Each structure stands twice: as C-alpha cells, then as structure tokens.
Coordinates of C-alpha atoms and ligand atoms in Angstrom, one line a residue:
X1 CA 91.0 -70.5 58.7
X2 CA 87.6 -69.9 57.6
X3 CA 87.0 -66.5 55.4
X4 CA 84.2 -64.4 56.7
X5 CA 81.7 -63.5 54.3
X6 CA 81.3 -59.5 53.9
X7 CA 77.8 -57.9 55.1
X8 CA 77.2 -54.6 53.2
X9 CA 74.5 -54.1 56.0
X10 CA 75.6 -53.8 59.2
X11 CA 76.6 -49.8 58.7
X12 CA 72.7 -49.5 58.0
X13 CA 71.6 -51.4 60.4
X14 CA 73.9 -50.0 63.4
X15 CA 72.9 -46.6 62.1
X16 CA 69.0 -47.5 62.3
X17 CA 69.9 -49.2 65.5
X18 CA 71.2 -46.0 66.8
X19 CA 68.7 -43.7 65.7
X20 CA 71.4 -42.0 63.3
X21 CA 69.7 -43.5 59.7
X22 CA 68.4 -40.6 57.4
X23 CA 65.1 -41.3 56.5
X24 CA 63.7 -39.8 53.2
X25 CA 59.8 -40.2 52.3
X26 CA 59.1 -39.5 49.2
X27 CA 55.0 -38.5 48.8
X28 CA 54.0 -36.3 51.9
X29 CA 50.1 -37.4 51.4
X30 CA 47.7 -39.5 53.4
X31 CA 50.6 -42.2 53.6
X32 CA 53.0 -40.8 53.8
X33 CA 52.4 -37.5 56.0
X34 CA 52.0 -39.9 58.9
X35 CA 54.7 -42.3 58.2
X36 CA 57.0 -39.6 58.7
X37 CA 55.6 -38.6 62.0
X38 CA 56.4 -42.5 63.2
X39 CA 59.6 -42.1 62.5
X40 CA 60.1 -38.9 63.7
X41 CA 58.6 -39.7 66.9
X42 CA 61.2 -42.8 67.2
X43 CA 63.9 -39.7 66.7
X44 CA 65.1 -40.5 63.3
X45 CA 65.7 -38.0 61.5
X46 CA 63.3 -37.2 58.0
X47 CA 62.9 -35.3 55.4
X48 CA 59.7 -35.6 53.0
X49 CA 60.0 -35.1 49.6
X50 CA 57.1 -33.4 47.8
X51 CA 56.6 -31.8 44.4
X52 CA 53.7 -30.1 45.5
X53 CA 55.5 -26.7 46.4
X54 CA 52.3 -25.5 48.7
X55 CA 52.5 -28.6 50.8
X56 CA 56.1 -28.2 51.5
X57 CA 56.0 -24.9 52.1
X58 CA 53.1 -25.7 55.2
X59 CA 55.0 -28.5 56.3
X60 CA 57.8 -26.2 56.8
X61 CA 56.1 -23.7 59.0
X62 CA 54.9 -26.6 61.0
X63 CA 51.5 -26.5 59.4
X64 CA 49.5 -29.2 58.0
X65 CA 46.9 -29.9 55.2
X66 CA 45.2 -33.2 56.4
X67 CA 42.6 -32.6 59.3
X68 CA 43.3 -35.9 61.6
X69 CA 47.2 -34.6 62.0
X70 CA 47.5 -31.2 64.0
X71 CA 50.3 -28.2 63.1
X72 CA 51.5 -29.2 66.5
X73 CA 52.9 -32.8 65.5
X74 CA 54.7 -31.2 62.5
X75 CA 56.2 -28.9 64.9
X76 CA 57.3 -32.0 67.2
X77 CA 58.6 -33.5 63.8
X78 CA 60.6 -30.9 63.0
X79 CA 62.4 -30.5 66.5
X80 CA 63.5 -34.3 65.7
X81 CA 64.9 -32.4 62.6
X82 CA 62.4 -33.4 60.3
X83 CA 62.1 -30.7 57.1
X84 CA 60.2 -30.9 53.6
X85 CA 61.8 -30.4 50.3
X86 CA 61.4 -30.6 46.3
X87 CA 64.8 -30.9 45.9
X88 CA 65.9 -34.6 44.6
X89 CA 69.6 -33.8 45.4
X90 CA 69.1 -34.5 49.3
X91 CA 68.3 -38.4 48.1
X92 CA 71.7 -38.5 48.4
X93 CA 71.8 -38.0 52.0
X94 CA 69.4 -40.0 53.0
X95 CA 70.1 -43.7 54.2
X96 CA 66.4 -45.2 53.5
X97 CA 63.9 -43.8 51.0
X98 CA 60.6 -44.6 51.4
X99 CA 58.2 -43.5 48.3
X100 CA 54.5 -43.1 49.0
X101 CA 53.2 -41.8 45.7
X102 CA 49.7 -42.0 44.2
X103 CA 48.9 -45.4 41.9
X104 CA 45.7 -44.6 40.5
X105 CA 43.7 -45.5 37.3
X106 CA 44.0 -43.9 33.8
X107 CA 40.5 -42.8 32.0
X108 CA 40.8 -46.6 30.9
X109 CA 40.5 -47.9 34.2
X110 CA 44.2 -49.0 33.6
X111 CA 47.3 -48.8 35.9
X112 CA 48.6 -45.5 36.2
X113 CA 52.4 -45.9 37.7
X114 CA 53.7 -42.8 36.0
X115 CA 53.8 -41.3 39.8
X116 CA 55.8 -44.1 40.5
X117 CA 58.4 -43.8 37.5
X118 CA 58.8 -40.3 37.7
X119 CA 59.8 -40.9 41.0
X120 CA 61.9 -43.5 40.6
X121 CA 63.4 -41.4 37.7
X122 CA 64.0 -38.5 40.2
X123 CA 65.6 -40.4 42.6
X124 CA 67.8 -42.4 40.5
X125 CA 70.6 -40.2 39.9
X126 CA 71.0 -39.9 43.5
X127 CA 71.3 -43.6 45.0
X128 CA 74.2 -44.7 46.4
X129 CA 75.8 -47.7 47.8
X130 CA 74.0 -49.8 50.7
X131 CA 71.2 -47.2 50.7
X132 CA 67.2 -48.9 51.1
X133 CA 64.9 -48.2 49.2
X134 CA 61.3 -49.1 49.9
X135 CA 58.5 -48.6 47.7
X136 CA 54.9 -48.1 49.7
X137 CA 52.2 -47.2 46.3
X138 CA 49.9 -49.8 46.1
X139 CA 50.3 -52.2 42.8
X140 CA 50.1 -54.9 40.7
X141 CA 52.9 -57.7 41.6
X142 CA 55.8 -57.7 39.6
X143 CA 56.2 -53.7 39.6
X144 CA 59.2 -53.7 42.3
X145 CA 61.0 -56.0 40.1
X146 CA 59.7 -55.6 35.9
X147 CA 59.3 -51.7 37.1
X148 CA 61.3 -49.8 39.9
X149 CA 64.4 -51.9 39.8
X150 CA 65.6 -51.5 35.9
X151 CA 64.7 -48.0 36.1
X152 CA 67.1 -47.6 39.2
X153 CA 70.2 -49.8 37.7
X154 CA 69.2 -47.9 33.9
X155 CA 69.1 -44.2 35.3
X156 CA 72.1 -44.2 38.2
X157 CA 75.1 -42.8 36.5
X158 CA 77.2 -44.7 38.7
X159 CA 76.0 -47.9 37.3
X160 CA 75.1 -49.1 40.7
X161 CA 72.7 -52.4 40.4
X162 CA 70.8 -53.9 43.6
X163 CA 72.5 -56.2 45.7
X164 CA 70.7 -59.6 46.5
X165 CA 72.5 -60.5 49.5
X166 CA 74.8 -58.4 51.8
X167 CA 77.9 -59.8 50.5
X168 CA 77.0 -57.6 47.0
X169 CA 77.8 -54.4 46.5
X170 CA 75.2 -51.8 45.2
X171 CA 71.6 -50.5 46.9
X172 CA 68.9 -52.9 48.2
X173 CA 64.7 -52.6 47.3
X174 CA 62.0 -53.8 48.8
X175 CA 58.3 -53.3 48.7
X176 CA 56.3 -53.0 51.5
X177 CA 52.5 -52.0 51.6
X178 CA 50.8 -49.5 53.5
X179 CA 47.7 -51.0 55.6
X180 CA 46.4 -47.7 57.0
X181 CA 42.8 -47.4 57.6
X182 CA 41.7 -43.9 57.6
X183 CA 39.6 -42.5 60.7
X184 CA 40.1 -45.9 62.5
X185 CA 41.4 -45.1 66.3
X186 CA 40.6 -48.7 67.1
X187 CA 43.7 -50.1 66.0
X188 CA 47.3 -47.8 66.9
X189 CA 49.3 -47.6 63.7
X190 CA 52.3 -49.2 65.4
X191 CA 49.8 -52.2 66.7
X192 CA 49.1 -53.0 62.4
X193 CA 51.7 -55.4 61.2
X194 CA 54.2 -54.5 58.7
X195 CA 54.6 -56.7 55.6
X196 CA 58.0 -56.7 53.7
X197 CA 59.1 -58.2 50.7
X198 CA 62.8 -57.4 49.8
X199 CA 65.0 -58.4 46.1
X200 CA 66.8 -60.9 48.3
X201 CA 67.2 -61.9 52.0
X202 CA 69.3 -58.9 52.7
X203 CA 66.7 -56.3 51.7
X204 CA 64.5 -58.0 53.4
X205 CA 65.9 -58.0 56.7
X206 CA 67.2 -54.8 56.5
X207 CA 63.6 -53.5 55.5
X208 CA 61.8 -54.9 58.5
X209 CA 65.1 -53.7 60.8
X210 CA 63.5 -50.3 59.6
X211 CA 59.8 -50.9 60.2
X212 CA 60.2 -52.8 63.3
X213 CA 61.4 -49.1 64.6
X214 CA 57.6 -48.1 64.7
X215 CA 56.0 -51.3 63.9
X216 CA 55.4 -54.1 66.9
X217 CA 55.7 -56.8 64.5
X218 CA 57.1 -57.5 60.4
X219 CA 55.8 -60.0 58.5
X220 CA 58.6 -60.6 56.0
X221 CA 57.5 -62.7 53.3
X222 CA 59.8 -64.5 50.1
X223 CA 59.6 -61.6 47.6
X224 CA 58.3 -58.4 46.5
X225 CA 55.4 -59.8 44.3
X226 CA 54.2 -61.5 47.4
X227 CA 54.2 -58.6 49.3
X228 CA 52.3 -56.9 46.2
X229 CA 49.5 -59.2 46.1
X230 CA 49.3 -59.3 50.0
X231 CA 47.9 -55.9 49.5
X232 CA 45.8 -56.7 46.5
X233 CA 44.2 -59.3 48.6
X234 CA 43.0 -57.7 51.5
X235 CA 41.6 -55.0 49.5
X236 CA 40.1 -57.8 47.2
X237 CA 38.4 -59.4 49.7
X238 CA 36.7 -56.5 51.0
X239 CA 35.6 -55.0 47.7
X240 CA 34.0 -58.6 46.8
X241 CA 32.9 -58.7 50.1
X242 CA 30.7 -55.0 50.4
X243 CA 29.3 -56.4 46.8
X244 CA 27.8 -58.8 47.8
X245 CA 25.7 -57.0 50.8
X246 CA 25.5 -54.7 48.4
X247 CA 23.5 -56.9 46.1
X248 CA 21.6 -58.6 48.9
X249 CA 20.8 -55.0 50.4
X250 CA 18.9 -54.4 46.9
X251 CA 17.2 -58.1 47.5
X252 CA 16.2 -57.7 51.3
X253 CA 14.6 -54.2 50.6
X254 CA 12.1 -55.9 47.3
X255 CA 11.8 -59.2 50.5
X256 CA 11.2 -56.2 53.3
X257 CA 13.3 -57.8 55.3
X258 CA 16.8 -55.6 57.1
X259 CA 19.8 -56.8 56.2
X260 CA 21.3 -54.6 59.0
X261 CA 19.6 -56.6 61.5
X262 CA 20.7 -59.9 59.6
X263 CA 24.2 -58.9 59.5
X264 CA 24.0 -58.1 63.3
X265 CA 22.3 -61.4 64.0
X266 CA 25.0 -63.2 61.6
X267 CA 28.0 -61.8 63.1
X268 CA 27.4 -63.1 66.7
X269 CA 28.6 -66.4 64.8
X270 CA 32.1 -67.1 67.1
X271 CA 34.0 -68.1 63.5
X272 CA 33.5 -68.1 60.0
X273 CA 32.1 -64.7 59.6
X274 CA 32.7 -61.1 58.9
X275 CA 30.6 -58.1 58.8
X276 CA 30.7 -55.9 56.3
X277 CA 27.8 -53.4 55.5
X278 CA 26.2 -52.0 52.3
X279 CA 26.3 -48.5 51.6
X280 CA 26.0 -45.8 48.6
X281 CA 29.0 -47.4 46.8
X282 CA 32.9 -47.5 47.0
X283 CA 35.1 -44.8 47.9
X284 CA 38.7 -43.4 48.9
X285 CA 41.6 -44.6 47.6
X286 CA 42.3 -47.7 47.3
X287 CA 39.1 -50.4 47.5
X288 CA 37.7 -48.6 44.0
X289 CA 41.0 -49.2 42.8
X290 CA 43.5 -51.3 43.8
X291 CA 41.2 -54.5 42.3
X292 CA 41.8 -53.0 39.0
X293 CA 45.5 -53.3 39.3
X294 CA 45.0 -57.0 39.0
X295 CA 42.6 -57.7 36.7
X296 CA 44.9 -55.6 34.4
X297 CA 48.1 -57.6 35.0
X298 CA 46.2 -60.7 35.3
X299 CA 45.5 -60.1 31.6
X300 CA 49.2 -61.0 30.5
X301 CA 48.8 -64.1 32.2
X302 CA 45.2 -64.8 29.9
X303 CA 43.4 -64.8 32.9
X304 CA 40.0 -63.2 33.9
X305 CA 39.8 -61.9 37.4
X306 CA 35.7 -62.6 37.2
X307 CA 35.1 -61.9 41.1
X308 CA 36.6 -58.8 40.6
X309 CA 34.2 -57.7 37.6
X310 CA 31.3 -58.7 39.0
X311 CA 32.5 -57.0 42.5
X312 CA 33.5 -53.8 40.7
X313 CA 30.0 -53.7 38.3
X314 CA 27.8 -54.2 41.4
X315 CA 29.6 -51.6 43.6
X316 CA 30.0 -49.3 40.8
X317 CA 25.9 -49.3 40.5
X318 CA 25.6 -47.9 43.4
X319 CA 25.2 -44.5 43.1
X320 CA 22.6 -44.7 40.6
X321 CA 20.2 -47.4 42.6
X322 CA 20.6 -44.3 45.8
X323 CA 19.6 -42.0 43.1
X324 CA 16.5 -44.2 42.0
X325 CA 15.6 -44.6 45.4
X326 CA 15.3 -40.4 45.8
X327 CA 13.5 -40.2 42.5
X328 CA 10.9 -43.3 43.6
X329 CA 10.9 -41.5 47.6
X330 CA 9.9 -38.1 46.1
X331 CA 7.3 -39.2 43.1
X332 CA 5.4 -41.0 46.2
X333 CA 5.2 -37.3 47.8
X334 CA 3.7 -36.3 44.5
X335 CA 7.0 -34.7 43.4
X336 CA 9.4 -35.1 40.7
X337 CA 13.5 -35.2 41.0
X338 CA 13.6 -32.9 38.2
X339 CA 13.3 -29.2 39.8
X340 CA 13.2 -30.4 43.8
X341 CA 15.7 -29.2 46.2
X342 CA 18.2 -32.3 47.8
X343 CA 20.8 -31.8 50.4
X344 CA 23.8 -34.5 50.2
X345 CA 24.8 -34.9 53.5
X346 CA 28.3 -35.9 53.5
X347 CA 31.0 -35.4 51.1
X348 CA 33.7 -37.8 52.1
X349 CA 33.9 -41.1 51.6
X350 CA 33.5 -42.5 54.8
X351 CA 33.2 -41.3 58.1
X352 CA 34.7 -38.8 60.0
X353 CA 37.5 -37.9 57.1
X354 CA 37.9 -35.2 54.9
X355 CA 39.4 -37.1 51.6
X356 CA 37.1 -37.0 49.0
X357 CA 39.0 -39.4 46.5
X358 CA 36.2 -41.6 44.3
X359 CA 33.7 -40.8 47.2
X360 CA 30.3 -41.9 46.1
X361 CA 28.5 -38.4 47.0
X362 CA 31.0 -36.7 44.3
X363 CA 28.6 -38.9 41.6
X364 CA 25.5 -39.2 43.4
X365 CA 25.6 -35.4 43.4
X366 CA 26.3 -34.9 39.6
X367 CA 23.8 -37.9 38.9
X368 CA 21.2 -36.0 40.9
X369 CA 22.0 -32.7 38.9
X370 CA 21.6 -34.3 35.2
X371 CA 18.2 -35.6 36.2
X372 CA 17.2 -31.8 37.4
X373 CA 17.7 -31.3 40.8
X374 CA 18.6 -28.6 43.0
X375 CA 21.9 -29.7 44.8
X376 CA 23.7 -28.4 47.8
X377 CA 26.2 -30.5 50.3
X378 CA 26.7 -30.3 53.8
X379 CA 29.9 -32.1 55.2
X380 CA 31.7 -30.8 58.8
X381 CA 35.2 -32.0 57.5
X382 CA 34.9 -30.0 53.8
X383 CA 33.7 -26.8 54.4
X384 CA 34.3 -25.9 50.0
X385 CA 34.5 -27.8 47.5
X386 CA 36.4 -26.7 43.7
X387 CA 37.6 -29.1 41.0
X388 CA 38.9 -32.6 41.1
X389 CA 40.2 -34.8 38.2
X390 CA 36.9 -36.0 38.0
X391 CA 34.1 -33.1 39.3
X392 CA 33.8 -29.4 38.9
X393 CA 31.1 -28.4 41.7
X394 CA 32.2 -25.3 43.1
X395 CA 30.0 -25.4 46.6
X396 CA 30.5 -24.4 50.1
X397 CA 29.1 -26.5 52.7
X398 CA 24.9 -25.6 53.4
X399 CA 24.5 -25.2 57.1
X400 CA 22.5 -27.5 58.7
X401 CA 19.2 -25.3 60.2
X402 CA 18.3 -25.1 56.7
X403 CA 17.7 -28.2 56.1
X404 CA 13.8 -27.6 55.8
X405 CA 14.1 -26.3 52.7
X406 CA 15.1 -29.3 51.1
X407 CA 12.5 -31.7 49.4
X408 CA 15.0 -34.5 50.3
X409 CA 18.2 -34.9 52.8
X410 CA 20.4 -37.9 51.4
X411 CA 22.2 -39.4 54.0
X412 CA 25.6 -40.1 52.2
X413 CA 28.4 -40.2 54.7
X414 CA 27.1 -40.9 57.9
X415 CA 29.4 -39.0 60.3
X416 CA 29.3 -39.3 63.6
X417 CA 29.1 -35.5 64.6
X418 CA 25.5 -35.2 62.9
X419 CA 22.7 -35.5 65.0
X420 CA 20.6 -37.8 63.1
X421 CA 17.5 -37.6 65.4
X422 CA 17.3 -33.7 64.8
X423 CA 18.1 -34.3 61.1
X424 CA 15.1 -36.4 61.0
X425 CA 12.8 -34.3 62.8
X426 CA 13.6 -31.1 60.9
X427 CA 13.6 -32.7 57.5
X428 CA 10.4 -33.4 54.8
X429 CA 12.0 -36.5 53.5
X430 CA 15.2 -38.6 54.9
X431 CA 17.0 -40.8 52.2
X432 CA 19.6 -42.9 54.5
X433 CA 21.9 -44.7 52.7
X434 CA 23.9 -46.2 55.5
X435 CA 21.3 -46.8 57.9
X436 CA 22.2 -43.8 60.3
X437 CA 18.8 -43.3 61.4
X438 CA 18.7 -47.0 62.7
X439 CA 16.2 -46.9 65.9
X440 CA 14.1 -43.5 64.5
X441 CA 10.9 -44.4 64.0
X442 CA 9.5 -41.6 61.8
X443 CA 7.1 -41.8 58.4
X444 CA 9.6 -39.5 56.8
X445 CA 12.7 -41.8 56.4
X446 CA 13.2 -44.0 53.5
X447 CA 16.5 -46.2 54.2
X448 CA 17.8 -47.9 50.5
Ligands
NAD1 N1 45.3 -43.1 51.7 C1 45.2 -44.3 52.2 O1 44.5 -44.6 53.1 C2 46.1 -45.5 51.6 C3 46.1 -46.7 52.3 C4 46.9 -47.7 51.8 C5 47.6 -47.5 50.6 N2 47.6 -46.3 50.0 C6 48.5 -46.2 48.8 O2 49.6 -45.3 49.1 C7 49.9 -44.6 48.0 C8 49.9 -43.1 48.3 O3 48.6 -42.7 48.6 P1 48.2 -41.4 49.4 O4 46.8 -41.6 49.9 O5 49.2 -41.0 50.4 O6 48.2 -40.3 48.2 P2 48.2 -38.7 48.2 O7 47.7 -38.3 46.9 O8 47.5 -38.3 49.5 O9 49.7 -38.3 48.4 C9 50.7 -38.6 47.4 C10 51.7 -37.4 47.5 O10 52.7 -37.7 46.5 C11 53.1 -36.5 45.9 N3 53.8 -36.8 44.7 C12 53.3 -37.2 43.5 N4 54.3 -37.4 42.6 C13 55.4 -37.2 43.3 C14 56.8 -37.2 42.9 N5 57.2 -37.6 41.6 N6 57.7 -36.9 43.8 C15 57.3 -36.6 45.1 N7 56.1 -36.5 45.5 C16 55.1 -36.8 44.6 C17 51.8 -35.7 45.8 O11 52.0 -34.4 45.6 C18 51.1 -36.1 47.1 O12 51.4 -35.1 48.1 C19 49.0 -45.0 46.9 O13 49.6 -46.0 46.1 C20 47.8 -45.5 47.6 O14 47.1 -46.5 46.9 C21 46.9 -45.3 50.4

C-alpha cells in the first residue's frame, strides 16, 4: 500500500475555507487600513497591529484617519470582530499575518527596511507552526528570503524554521505586493489581480487560498524575488515612463507645440501605446521610491540601473523648472518672485487624496520661499499642515475667494472639486502645471 504524504495545510486552508482563519495585519496605513476592511467584509475575523497608539485607539472607537474610508466601515469591521492592538502577544492567535509596513529611503537615498525588521523582530517570538505569513512592504528582491526569513527562524524561541512544502513542519512565507492605486474608483480592489510568490509551492498555494478570498484572480509566480521585482517593474515602468513626457513637455513648450494634445492624438493608437502625462514632478509613496530599491541592490550585482538615473534626475527637476516658470511668468508682469504673493493650490500628490508623502507642492513650496516669496496653500483634502520628516510649514489651508490677492495661483494638484474656470477668472496670473485649465482661453494662464 502506498503511504500518503502529510499536508501541514489543509487545517489552514479548511479554516480560510470556512471563514474561521485569524487574520492579523500588521501596519494599519494606506495598505493596510483597507486590506483589513476586505477581509472583514468576507467575515474573517482581523485584528491590525499598529504601534502608532493614536491610530489604534480611533480604529477602536470605530473612527478613521484616512479620508477615502468612512468611521462607518470600521464600525462594519468591527461587528465582523475586527479590533486594533499594539500588543505583539495576539501574533500568536492569529492564523495569517499580513505586514504592511513603510519601506522608504534613508537620507542617502538608500533602502530603509528597519520598519520591516523591527517587525519581523516583533512578531517572531510569536509564530507558531503552519501559521502564513505574508509580507506586503514594497522592496528590493531577495528581502523575503536574505531578510525576513533568517530573522524569523534566528528570533522564534521555539526554533521553528519555514517549511518548503506541506509535508514540513514549521511556518510558511510569502511575499505578495500591494497594487493599490490611490483615488482610482475605476478599477474595484477585488477586480486588481493578486500576485504571490511563496518559499515553496506550499506557501504559495496557501497564500493565494487567502487572497483569492477578496481577490477575483492570483497570479502565483515561482518565488518571492519574482514577486519582488513584479512590483519594482510596474512602478519602474511608470517612473521612466512620466520622465520622459516630462522631458518632452520641457521640449514642446521651447517648439510651442502641446504635448497634451499629442498625447491625446497618440493614444487613439489601438496597440503599442500608453498615456501617461507630465506634471510638477513625482509624488506619494511608492513611484519616487520604489526605483531606488533597485538601483541599490542592483549595485551588489555591479550593475547600473541607468534608466532608472536618468528617470529619477529628470523627475526629480521638476519642481524647480515649475518654479522657473513662476519666476519667468511674474518678471513678464514686471514683477519679481522675491517679495510677491503665490498661492499653491494643491497639497497632495495627486488628485483627490489627502497623502502628502514626497508630494511635489511640499518642495515647490519651500523652493518658492528661499527665492522670497509669500506662500500660502489651499488644498480641500488638508485643511493644516505641521511637520513631516522632510518639511516644517505650519499652514492652514487659504480659502479660495481670496485668491485675488495673490500675484500668482500655481496649479499643483489639480483636484477635481476646484472650479478651474472661476479660478481663472478671479486670479492675476494662473501657473498650471497639469494642464487643468485645458479649454480656458484667457491671457492670464501660463501652462509649464
Ligand atoms: N500607499 C500606497 O498606495 C501603496 C501602494 C503600494 C504599495 N505600498 C507599500 O506598502 C507599504 C506600506 O505603505 P503604506 O502607504 O500603508 O504606509 P503607511 O505609512 O500609511 O502605513 C504604515 C503603518 O505601519 C505602521 N508601522 C510602522 N512600523 C510598525 C511596526 N513595527 N509594527 C506595526 N506597525 C508599524 C505605521 O504606524 C503606519 O500606521 C510600503 O512598503 C509601501 O511602499 C503602498
């Protein structure tokens, strides 16, 4: 008679399967606020896991910090049982742990993954045996295995090492990146595919068991690393991809010809092309940042990420050429930067959000302001603004029937709420940065 191979994973998966799986996300931000409210909504039961003590205390009277997601959801959440906490011990309980922390850049425009080893440091005491655990943070390939896995089998008292197949015994990992776009309501979360890249089959599977609760489709690919650079590469592609109309924006304004309308015309092309527009420089995130992660690992390979450079010192530009363009649009009114008045409008980096992470405003503001300028902000979704890692303005949002005041209006962020014609009319001088007045003819509207 043949023997029957064991499978450490059928407990999980019946338990997912039947709704009964603890989920635990660890990092209740942009990522994963919402992630929890997936699986809530599918009735599984989380709990997010915070070291921020103010967010967890909102989350647990059902409030919330991020604008797009309403108290009321959290409430919903936490009738499916979902709580927050900052205590590591309820790892323990949990059957799946999802982390979610920040990966950003040090002051040396290096990876920064001690969000992700403290985590992993917090959590490893706590693993136990055929528990999942995912990591979400987007970084350089490699960090899964070199990174999160030696730090788990080093730091679990119970010596506990990750299985590679369900006839092992110990915890499984995979890594699966987060593909959220921010203020998109094109596309339903559930309808973006799920990429998943487990330490072996096992992980694999049982990972996109898990996802494919509130995802329509996984995409499972061979390893970890491949699910790394999947994320690396979208992001890539677009960061290379806005420098470029980025640079030919700055070569169609000296040709006066509107690159807008050439990417319109170029873009009823049935295959082969993709829009993407120029604007004030990168924001948010992960497209100023994620690159970076790359051309940093690449480095132990001796190799030179160059489109990744010359993407990153186009983009990063940026803010100074919008800044050149107020100076030149004011000195042909007869004044100088130095001592006028200029209202930012738009504080976030894109569009109808409220994250100010790397947003381009945050340096056009502070370039404006070294070269003399008066500088207030006007931005709906941020009604104050303090102190960041990398600012220190201190400003409350101008109201908008002030506006002629100001020598200049810079159109940063174009939401969708403004009324750009009104803007126009009301204004001395319009800078538009991301061609919001498109279709207002007026002599008082310099688009850069
Ligand atoms: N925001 C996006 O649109 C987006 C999209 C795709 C990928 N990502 C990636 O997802 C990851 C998370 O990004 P985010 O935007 O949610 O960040 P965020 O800053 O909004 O949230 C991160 C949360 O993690 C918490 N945290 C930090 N260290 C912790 C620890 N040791 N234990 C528990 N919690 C801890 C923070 O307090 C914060 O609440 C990053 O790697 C980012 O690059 C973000």
């Amino acid at each position: 008679m043949a023997l029957t191979a064991v499978d450490n994973t059928v407990e999980l998966r019946h338990r997912v399967a039947t709704r009964t799986a603890r989920i635990g996300i660890v990092g209740m931000g942009y990522v994963g606020l919402p992630l929890s409210l997936l699986f809530s909504e599918e009735r599984f039961r989380v709990t997010g896991f915070d070291i921020d003590p103010h967010k967890v205390e909102t989350l647990n009277r059902g409030g919330s910090y991020i604008v797009r997601i309403p108290g009321a959801e959290i409430q919903r959440a936490q009738q499916q049982g979902f709580a927050a906490t900052e205590d590591y011990a309820q790892i323990a309980q949990m059957d799946v742990v999802i982390i979610c922390v920040p990966t950003p850049l040090n002051e040396y425009h290096e990876p920064d993954l001690s969000y992700v080893t403290g985590t992993v440091r917090s959590i490893a005491p706590h693993v136990h045996e055929g528990q999942l655990i995912v990591l979400e943070s987007t970084t350089y390939p490699g960090t899964t295995e070199e990174v999160m896995v030696p730090l788990l089998e080093a730091e679990n008292p119970s010596g506990l090492r990750v299985a590679r197949d369900a006839a092992s015994r110990g915890f499984y990992v995979a890594f699966s990146p987060e593909r959220e776009d921010p203020g998109n309501d094109t596309v339903a979360r559930r309808d973006i595919p799920k990429v998943v890249g487990g330490c072996g089959p096992a992980a694999a599977e049982l990972a996109s068991s898990v996802y494919s609760t509130i995802f329509n489709r996984t995409v499972p690919v061979s390893s970890p690393a491949a699910a790394e650079m999947t994320k690396l590469l979208e992001n890539i592609y677009r960061c290379v991809n806005i420098a470029l109309v980025n640079e030919l924006k700055q070569l169609c304004m000296r040709m006066d010809i509107d690159l807008f309308e050439v990417i319109d015309a170029a873009k009823t092309k049935p295959f082969g092309f993709q829009p993407f527009y120029p604007g004030p420089g990168l924001g948010g995130h992960c497209i100023p940042i994620d690159p970076f992660y790359l051309s940093w690992k690449a480095k132990e390979f001796d190799f030179h990420t160059r489109f990744i450079e010359l993407a990153g010192e186009v983009n990063l530009a940026m803010p100074y050429f919008v800044v050149e363009n107020v100076m030149e649009a004011l000195s042909q009114r007869g004044k100088a930067l130095c001592g006028s008045r200029v209202l930012v409008l738009g504080l976030a980096y894109k569009r109808d959000i409220d994250d100010l992470r790397e947003s381009p405003s945050l340096t056009i503001i502070e370039l404006l302001q070294k070269r003399g300028a008066q500088v207030e902000y006007n931005d709906p979704f941020v009604p104050s603004v303090g102190r960041g890692r990398k600012y220190a303005l201190n400003m409350t949002s101008t109201p908008l029937d002030r506006i002629p005041e100001f020598d200049c209006v810079v159109i940063v962020t174009d939401h969708s709420q403004y009324d750009y014609p009104a803007i126009v009319a009301k204004a001395q001088l319009v800078v538009d940065t991301r061609n919001a007045t498109r279709g207002i003819g007026a002599a008082n509207i310099v688009r850069c």
